[in-house]
Tab-separated table of C-alpha atoms in Angstrom:
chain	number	residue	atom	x	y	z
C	59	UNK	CA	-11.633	114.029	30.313
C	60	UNK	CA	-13.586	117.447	29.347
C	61	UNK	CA	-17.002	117.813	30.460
C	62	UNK	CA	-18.603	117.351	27.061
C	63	UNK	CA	-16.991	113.627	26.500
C	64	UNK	CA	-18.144	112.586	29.776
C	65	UNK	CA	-21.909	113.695	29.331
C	66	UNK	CA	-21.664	112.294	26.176
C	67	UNK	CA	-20.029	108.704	27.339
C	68	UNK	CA	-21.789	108.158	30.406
C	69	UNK	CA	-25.195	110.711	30.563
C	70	UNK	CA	-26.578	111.406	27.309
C	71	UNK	CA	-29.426	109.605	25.377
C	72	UNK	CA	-27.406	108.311	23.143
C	73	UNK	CA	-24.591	107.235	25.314
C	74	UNK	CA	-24.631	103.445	23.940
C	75	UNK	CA	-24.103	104.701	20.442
C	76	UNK	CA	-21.387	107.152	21.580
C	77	UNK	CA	-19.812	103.872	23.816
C	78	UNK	CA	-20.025	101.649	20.177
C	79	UNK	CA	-18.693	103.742	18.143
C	80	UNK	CA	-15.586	104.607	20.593
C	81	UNK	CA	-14.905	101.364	21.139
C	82	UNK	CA	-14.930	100.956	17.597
C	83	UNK	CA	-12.948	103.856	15.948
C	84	UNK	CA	-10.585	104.601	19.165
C	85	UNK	CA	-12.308	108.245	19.920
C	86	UNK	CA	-15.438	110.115	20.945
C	87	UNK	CA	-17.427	110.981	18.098
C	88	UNK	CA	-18.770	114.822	18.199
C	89	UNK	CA	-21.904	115.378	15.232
C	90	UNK	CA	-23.255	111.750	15.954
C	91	UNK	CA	-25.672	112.026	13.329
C	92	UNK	CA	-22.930	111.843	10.655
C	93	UNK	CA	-21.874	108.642	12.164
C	94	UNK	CA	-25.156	107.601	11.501
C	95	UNK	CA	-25.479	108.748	7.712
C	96	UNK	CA	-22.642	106.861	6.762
C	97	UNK	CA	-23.555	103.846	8.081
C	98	UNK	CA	-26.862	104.144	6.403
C	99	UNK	CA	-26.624	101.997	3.155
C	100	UNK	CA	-29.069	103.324	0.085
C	101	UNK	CA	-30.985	100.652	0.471
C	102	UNK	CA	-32.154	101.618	3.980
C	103	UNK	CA	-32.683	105.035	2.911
C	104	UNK	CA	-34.950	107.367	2.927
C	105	UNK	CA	-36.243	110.549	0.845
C	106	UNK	CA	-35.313	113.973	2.325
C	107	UNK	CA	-36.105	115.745	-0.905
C	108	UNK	CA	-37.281	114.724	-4.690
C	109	UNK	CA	-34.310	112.611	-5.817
C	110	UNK	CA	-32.374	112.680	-2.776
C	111	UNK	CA	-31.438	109.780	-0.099
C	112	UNK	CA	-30.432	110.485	3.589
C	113	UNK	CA	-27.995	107.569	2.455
C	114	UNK	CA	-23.958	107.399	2.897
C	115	UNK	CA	-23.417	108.166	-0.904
C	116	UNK	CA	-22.594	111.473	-0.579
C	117	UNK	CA	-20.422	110.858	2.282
C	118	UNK	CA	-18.263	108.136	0.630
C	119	UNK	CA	-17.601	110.786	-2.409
C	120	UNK	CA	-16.035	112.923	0.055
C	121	UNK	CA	-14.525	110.313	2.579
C	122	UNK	CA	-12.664	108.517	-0.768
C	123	UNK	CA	-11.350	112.032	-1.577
C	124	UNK	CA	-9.660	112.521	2.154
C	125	UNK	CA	-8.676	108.484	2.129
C	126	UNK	CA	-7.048	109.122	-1.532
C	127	UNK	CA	-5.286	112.181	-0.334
C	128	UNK	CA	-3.869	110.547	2.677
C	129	UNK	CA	-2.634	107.858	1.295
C	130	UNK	CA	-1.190	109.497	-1.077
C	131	UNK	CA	0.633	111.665	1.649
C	132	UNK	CA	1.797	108.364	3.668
C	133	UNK	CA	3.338	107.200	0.332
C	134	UNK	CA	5.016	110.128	-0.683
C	135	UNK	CA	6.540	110.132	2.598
C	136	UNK	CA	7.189	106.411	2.732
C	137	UNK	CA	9.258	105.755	-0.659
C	138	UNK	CA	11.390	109.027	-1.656
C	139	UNK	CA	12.870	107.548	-4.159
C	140	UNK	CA	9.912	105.674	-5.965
C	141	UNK	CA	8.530	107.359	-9.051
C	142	UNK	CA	5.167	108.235	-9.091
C	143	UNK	CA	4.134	104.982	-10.939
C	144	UNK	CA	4.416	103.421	-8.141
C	145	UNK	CA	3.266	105.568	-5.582
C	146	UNK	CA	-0.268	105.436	-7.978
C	147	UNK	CA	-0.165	101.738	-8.353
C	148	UNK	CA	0.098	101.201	-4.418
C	149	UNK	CA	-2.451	103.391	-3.798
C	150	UNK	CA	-4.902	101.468	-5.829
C	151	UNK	CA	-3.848	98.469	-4.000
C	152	UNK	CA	-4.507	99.869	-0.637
C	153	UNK	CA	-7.677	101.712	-1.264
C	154	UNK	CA	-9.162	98.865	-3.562
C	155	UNK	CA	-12.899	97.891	-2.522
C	156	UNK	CA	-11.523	94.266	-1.765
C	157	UNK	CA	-9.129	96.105	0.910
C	158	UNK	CA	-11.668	98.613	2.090
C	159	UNK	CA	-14.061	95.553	2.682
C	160	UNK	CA	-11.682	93.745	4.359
C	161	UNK	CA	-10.508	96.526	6.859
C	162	UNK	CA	-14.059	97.535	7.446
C	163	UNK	CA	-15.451	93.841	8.531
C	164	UNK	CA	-12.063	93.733	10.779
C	165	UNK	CA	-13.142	97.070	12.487
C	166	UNK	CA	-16.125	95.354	13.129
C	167	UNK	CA	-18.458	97.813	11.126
C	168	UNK	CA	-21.152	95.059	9.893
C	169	UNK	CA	-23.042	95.825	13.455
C	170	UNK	CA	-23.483	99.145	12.427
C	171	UNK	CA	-24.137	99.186	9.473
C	172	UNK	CA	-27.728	99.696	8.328
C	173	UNK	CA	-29.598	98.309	5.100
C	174	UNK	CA	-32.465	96.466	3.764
C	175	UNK	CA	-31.436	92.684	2.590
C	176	UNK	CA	-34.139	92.366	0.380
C	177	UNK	CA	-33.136	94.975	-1.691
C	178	UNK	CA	-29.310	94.145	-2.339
C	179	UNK	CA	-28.031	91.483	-5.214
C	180	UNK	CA	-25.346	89.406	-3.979
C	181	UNK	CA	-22.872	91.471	-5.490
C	182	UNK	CA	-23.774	94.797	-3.699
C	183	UNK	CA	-23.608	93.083	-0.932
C	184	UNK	CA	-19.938	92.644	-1.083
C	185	UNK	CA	-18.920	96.706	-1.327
C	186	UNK	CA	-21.632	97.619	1.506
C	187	UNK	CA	-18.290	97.546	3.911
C	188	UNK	CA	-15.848	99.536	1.934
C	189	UNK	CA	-18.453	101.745	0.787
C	190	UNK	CA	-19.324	102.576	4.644
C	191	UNK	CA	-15.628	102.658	5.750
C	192	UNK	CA	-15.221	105.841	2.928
C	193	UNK	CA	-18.732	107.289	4.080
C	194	UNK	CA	-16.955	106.864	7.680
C	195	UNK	CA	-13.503	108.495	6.418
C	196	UNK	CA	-15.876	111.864	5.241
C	197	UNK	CA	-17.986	111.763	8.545
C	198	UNK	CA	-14.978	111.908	10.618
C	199	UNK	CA	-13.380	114.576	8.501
C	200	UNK	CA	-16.653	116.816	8.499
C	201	UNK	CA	-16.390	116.803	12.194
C	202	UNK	CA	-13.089	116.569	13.235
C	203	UNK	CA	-11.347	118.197	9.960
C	204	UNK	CA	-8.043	117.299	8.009
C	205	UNK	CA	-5.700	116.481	10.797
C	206	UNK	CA	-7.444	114.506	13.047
C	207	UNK	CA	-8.733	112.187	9.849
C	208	UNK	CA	-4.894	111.764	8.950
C	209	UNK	CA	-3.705	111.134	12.082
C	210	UNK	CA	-6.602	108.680	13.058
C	211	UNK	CA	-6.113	106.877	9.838
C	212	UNK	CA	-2.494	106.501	9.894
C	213	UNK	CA	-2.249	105.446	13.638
C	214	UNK	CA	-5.790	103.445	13.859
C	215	UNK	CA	-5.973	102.044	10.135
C	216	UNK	CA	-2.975	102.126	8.617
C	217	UNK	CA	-0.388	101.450	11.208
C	218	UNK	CA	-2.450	98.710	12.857
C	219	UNK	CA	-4.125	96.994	9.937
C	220	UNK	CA	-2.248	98.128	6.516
C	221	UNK	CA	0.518	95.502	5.766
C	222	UNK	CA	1.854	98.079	2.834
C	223	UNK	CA	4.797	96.290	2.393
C	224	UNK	CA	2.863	92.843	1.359
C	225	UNK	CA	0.768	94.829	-0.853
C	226	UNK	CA	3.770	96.552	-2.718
C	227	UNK	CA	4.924	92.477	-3.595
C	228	UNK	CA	1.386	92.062	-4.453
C	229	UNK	CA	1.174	92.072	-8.165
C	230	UNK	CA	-2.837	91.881	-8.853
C	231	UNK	CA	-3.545	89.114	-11.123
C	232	UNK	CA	-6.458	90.841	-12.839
C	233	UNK	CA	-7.132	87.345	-15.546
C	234	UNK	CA	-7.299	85.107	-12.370
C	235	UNK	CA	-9.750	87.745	-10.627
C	236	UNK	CA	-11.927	87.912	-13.302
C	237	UNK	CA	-11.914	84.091	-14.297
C	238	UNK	CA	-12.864	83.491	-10.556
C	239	UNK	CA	-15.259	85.931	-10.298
C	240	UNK	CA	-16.768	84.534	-13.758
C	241	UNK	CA	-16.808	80.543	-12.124
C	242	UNK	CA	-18.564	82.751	-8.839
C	243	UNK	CA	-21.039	83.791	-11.026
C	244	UNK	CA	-20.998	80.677	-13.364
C	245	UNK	CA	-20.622	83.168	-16.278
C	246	UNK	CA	-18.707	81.917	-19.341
C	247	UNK	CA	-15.179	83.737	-20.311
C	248	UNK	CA	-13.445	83.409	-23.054
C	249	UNK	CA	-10.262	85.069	-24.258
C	250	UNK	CA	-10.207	85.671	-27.828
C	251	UNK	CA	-7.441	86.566	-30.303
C	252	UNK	CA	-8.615	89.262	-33.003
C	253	UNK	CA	-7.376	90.482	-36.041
C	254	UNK	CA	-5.937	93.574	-36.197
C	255	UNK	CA	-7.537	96.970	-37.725
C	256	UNK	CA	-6.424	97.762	-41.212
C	257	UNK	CA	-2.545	100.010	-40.892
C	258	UNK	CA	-1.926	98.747	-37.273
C	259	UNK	CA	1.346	97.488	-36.259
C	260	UNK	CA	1.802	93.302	-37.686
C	261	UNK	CA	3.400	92.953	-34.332
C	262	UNK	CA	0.483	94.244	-31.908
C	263	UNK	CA	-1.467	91.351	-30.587
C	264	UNK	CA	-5.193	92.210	-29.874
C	265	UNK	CA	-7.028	90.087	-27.292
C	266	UNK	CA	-11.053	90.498	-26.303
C	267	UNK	CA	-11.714	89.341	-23.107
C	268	UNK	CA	-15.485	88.167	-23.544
C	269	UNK	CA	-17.700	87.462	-20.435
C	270	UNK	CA	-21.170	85.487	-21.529
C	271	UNK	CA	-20.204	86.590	-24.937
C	272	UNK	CA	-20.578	89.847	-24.385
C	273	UNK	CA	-17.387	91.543	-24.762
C	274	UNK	CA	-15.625	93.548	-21.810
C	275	UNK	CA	-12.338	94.299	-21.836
C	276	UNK	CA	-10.475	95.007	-25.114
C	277	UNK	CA	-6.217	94.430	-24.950
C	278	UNK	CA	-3.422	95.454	-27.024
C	279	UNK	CA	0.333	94.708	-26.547
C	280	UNK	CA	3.192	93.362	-27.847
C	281	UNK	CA	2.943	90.101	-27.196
C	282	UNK	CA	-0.333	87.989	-26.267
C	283	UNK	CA	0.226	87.719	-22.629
C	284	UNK	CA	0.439	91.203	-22.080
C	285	UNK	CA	-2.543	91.637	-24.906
C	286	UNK	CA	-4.605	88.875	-22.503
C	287	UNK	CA	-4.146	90.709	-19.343
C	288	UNK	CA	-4.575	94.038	-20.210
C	289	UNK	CA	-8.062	92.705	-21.669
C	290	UNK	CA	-8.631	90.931	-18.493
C	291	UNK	CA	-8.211	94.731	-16.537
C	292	UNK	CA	-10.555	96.484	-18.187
C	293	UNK	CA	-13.368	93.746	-17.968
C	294	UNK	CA	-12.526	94.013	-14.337
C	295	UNK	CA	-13.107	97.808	-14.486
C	296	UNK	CA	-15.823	97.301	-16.186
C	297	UNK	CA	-17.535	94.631	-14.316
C	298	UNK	CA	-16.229	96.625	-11.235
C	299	UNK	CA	-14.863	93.797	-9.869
R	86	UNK	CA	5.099	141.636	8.556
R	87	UNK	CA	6.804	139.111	10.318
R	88	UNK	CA	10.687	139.335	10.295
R	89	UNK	CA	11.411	136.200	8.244
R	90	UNK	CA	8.683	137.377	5.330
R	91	UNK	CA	10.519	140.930	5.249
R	92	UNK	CA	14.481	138.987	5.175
R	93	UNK	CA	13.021	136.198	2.486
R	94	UNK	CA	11.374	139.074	0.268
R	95	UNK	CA	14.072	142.183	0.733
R	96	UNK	CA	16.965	140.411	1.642
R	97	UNK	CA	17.592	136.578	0.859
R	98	UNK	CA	19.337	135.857	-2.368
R	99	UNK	CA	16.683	134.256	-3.458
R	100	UNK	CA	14.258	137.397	-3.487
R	101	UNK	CA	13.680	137.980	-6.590
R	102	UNK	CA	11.955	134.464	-6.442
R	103	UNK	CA	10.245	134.572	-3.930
R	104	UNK	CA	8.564	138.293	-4.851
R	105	UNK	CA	7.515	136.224	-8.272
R	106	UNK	CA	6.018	133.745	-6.601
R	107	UNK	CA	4.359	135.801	-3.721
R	108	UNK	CA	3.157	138.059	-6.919
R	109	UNK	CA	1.731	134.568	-8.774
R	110	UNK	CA	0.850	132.843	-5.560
R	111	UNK	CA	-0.698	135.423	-2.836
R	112	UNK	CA	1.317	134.456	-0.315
R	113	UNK	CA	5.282	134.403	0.928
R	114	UNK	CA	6.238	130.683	0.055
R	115	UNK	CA	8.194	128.808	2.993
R	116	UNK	CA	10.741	126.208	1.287
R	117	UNK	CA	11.948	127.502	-2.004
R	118	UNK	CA	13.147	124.069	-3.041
R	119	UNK	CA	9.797	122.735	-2.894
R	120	UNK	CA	8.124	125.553	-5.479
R	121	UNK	CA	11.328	125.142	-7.660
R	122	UNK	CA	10.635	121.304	-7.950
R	123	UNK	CA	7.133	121.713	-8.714
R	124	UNK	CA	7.792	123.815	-12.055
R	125	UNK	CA	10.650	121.481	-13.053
R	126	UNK	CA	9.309	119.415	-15.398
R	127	UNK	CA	10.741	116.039	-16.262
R	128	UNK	CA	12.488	116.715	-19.494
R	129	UNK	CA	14.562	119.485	-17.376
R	130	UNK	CA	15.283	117.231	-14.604
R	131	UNK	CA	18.584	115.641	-13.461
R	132	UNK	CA	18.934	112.173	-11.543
R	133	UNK	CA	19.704	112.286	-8.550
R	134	UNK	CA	18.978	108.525	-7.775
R	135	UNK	CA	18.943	105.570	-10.084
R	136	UNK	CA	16.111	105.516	-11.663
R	137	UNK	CA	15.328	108.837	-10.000
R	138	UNK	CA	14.706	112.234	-11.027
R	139	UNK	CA	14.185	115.484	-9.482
R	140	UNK	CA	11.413	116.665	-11.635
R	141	UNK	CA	8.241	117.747	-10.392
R	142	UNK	CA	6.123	113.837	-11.208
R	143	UNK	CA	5.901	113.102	-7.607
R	144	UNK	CA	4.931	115.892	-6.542
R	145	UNK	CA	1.939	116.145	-8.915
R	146	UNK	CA	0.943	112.476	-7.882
R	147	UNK	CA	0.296	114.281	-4.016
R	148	UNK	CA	-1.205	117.672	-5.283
R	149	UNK	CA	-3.697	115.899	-7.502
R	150	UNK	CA	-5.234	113.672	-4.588
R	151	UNK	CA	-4.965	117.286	-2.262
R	152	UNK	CA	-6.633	119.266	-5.235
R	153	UNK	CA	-9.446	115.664	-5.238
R	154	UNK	CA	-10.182	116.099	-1.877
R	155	UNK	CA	-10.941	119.934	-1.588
R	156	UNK	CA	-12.168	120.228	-4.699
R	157	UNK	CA	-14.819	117.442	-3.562
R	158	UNK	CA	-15.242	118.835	-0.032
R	159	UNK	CA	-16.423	122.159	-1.904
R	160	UNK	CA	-18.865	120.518	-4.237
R	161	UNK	CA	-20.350	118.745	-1.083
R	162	UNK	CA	-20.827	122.001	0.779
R	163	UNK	CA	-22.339	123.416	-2.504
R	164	UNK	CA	-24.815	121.182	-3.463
R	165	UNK	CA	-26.532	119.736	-0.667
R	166	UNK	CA	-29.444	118.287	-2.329
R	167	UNK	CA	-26.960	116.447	-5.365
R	168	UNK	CA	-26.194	113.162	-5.579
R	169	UNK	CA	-22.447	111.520	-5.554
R	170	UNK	CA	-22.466	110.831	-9.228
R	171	UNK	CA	-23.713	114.559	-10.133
R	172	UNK	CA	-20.664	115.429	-7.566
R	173	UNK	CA	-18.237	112.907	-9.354
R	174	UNK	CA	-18.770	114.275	-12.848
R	175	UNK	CA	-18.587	117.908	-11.595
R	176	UNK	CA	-15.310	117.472	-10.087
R	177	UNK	CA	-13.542	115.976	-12.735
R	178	UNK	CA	-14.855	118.984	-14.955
R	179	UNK	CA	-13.077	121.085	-12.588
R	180	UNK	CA	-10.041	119.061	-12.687
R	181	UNK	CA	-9.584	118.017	-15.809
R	182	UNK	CA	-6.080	118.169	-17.479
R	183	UNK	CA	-7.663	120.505	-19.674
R	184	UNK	CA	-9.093	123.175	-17.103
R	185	UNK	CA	-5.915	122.829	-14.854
R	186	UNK	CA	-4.092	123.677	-18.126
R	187	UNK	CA	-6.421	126.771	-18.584
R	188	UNK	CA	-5.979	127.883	-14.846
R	189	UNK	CA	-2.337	127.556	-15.170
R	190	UNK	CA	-2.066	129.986	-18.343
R	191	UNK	CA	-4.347	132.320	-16.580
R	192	UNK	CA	-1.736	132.328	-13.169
R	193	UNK	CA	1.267	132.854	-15.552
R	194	UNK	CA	3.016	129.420	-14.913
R	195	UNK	CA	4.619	129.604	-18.314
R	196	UNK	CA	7.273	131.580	-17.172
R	197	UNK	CA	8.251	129.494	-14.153
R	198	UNK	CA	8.023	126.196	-15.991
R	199	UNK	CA	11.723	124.757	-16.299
R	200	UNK	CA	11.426	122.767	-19.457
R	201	UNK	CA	13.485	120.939	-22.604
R	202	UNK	CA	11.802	121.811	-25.491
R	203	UNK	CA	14.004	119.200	-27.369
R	204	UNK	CA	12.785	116.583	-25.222
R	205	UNK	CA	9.220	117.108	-25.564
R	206	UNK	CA	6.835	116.278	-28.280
R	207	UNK	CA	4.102	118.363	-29.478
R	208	UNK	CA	1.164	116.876	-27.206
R	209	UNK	CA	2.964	116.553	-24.420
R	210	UNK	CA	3.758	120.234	-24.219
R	211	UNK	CA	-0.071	120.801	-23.803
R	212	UNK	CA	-0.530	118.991	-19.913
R	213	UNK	CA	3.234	121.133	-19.098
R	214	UNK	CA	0.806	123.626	-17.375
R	215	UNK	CA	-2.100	121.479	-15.845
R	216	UNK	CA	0.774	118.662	-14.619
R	217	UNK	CA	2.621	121.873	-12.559
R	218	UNK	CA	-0.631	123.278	-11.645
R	219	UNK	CA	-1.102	119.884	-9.215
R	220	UNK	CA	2.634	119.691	-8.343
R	221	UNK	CA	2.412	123.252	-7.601
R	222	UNK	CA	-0.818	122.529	-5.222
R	223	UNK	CA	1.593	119.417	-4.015
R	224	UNK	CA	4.421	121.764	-3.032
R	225	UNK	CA	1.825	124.325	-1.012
R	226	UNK	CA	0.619	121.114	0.739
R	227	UNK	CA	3.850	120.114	1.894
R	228	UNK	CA	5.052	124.090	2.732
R	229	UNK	CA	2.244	124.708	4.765
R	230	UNK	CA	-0.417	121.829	5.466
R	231	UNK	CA	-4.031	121.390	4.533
R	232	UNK	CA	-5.904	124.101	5.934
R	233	UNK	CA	-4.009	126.828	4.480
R	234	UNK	CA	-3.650	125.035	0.924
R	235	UNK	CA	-7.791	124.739	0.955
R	236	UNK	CA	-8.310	128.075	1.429
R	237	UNK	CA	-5.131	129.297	-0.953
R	238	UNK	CA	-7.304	127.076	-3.156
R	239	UNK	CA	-10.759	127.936	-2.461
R	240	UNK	CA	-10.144	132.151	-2.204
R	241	UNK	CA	-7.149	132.196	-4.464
R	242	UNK	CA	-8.228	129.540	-7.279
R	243	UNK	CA	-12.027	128.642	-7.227
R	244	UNK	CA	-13.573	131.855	-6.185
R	245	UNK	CA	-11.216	133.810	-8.315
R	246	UNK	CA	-10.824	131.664	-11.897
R	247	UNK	CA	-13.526	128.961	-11.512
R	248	UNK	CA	-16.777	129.362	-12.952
R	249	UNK	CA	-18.268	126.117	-11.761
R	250	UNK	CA	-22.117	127.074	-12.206
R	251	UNK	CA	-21.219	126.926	-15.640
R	252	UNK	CA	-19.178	124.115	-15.596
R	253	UNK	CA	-22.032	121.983	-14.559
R	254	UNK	CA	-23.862	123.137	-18.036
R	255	UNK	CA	-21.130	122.209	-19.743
R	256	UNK	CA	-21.521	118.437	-21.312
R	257	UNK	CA	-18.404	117.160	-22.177
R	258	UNK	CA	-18.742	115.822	-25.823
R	259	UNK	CA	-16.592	113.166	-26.064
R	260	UNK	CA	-17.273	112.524	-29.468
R	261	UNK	CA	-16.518	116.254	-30.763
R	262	UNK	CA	-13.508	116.246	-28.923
R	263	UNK	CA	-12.312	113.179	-30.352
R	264	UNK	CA	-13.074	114.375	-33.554
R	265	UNK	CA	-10.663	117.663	-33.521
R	266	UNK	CA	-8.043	115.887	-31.803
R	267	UNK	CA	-8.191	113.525	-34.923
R	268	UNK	CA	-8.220	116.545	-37.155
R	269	UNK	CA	-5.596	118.529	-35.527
R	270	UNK	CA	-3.035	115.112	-35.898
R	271	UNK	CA	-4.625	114.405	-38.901
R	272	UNK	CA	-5.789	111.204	-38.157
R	273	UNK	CA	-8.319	108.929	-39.698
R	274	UNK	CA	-11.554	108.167	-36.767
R	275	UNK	CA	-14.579	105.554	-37.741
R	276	UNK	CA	-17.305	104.385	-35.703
R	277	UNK	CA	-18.514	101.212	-36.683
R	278	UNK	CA	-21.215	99.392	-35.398
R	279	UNK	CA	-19.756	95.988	-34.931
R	280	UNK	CA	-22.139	92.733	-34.331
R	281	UNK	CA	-23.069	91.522	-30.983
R	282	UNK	CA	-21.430	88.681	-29.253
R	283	UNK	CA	-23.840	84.909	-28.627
R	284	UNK	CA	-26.407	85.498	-26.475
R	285	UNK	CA	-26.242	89.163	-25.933
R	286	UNK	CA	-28.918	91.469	-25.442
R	287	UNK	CA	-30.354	91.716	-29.050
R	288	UNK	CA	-31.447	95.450	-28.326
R	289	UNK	CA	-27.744	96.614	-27.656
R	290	UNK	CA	-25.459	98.412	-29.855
R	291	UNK	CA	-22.144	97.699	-30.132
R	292	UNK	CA	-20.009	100.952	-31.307
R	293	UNK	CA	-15.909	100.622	-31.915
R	294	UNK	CA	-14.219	104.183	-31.949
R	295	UNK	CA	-10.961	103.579	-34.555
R	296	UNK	CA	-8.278	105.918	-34.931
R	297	UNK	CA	-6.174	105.139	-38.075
R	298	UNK	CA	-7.963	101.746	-37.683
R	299	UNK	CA	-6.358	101.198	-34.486
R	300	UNK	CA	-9.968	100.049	-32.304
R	301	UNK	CA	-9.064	102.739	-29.332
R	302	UNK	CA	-12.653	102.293	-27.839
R	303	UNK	CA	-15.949	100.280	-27.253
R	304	UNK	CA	-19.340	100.985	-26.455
R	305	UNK	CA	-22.163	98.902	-25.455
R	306	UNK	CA	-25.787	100.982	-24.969
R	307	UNK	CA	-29.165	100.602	-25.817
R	308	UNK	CA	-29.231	103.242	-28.272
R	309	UNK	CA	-26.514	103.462	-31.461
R	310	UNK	CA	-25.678	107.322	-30.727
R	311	UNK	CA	-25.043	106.917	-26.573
R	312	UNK	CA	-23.224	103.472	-27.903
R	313	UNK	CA	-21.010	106.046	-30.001
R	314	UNK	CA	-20.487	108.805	-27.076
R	315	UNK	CA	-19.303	106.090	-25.018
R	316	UNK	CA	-16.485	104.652	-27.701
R	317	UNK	CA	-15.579	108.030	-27.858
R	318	UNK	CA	-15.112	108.519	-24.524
R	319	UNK	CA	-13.356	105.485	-23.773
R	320	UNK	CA	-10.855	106.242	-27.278
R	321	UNK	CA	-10.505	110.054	-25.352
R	322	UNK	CA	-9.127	108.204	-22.366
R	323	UNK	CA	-6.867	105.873	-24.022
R	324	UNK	CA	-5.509	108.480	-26.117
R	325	UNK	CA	-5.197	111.093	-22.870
R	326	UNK	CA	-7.199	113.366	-25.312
């Protein structure tokens, strides 16, 4: 082991952070105080300079860049015959906030993670994992660079906690997410059949997918269904659920 | 020189190629095949697969995520003090189908674009360029990894063609844009202000974008003209505009 992992490991001040956060991620951290930044959550923040946080934000920007990227990579590479369709749809499925979350309480990142309870909603609450995993993805490429991210993502994250192939069956059922989400929240949603706009198709169906009556998500297909769950997506993007 | 570089550009069969794309590109390209399938655009491609065709689709998925993540790694370094949303909006300035289109006329793509003018129609033709400018940055990534296609895209791209100071001035205006695309197609566009749904926020705005009074987007803000900006951005992304 070189000199400069062993001070750091078994000598240095902040040896127990270094020991954490190998255990954790599988390798000896270099610019600690990145590791730090993204596990700082906003709320737990403070100002550096009018307007600006020493929070993870930043970090997740670039770490969801790298994780896109990759992925993107490991599924090119994984289906050469699949069109690019797919390859976007999986994606989505693997870097979705509901995965990220997941991965990032099995990684055992909620001990690190730093924030202020009294100033998150229950919902926030519930992307302060994935958020920190991506703020953790750009930490580890500032110091390490491209290479090292990719190879410690596909062989520590992907390999050992991806299950691509269940996602790829995985069709997301975006009207059952949202009317769960809605009982969650005890929010009314209604699906509602409209008319159609003056010179538009007789066959279209259009469906409003209304959440407290407010509407969210506006679908139009061929047949209601399709109409219903297309409405039922874009309330989900738009409730960012 | 190296040995190979003087063969592949004096030599091969394939010269006369490769000095094109060393005189487009900056640099001597490794595998030919991969340069050749990112100008091949779909309508010009054979199957080679069921369902599969060599065109350059897949490709493009890959370069856009590469393009994401330097494009946002560069942002980061240049703006310290910004926040991730200021960083968000810049990047997809830089990266938008219209810009990549720009960049691509400016590199003199057009004449290495394989293409079935039959097969296209007349908006399709315009994303030709921008959709082989990310396959193109696809096929560099692939050819010779991510260090070398950052700075082929930082020195050769960015410094060179991108203004991005005055990018960031730059507000997209959704609405305007909407409103030439409707004029160029010759297409009828509305904005109504539509009633609220029970129980909502009496102090919103509800704005429907309609193109030949087809509802293509909604908008929900506290003030009727941001309620507007918003339809029209949502109609802008429906239509691809």
């Amino acid at each position: 082991m070189p000199v400069g992992r062993i001070y750091k490991l078994y000598f240095s001040p902040n040896r127990k952070y270094v020991k954490v956060l190998k255990n954790l991620l599988g390798f000896v951290p270099g610019n600690l105080s990145l590791y730090r930044l993204a596990f700082r959550h906003k709320s737990a923040a403070q100002n550096v300079k009018k307007g600006v946080k020493n929070s993870n934000e930043r970090l997740e920007f670039l770490g969801d860049a790298v994780l896109g990227s990759v992925v993107a990579e490991v599924l090119f590479k994984l289906y050469p015959y699949e069109d690019e369709g797919f390859l976007t749809e999986l994606r989505s499925k693997i870097v979705s906030r509901n995965n990220l979350n997941q991965l990032a309480r099995k990684l055992g990142f909620e001990q690190l993670i730093e924030y202020d309870n009294r100033a998150l909603g229950p919902t926030r609450q519930g992307s302060l994992l994935g958020d920190a995993f991506e703020a953790l993805i750009g930490a580890v490429y500032l110091d390490k660079g491209y290479d090292f991210t990719k190879s410690f993502l596909v062989n520590n994250i992907i390999k050992a906690h991806v299950d691509i192939h269940t996602l790829e069956q995985t069709e997301t059922n975006f009207k059952s997410k949202l009317i769960e989400w809605c009982q969650r929240h005890s929010k009314d949603i209604t699906f509602d059949l409209v008319e159609n706009g003056d010179g538009e198709n007789t066959k279209l169906f259009t469906v409003q997918a209304s959440v407290d009556g407010q509407i969210m998500g506006l679908g139009k297909e061929f047949s209601k269904k399709n109409a219903e769950k297309l409405a039922a997506e874009k309330a989900c993007e738009a409730l960012g659920i």
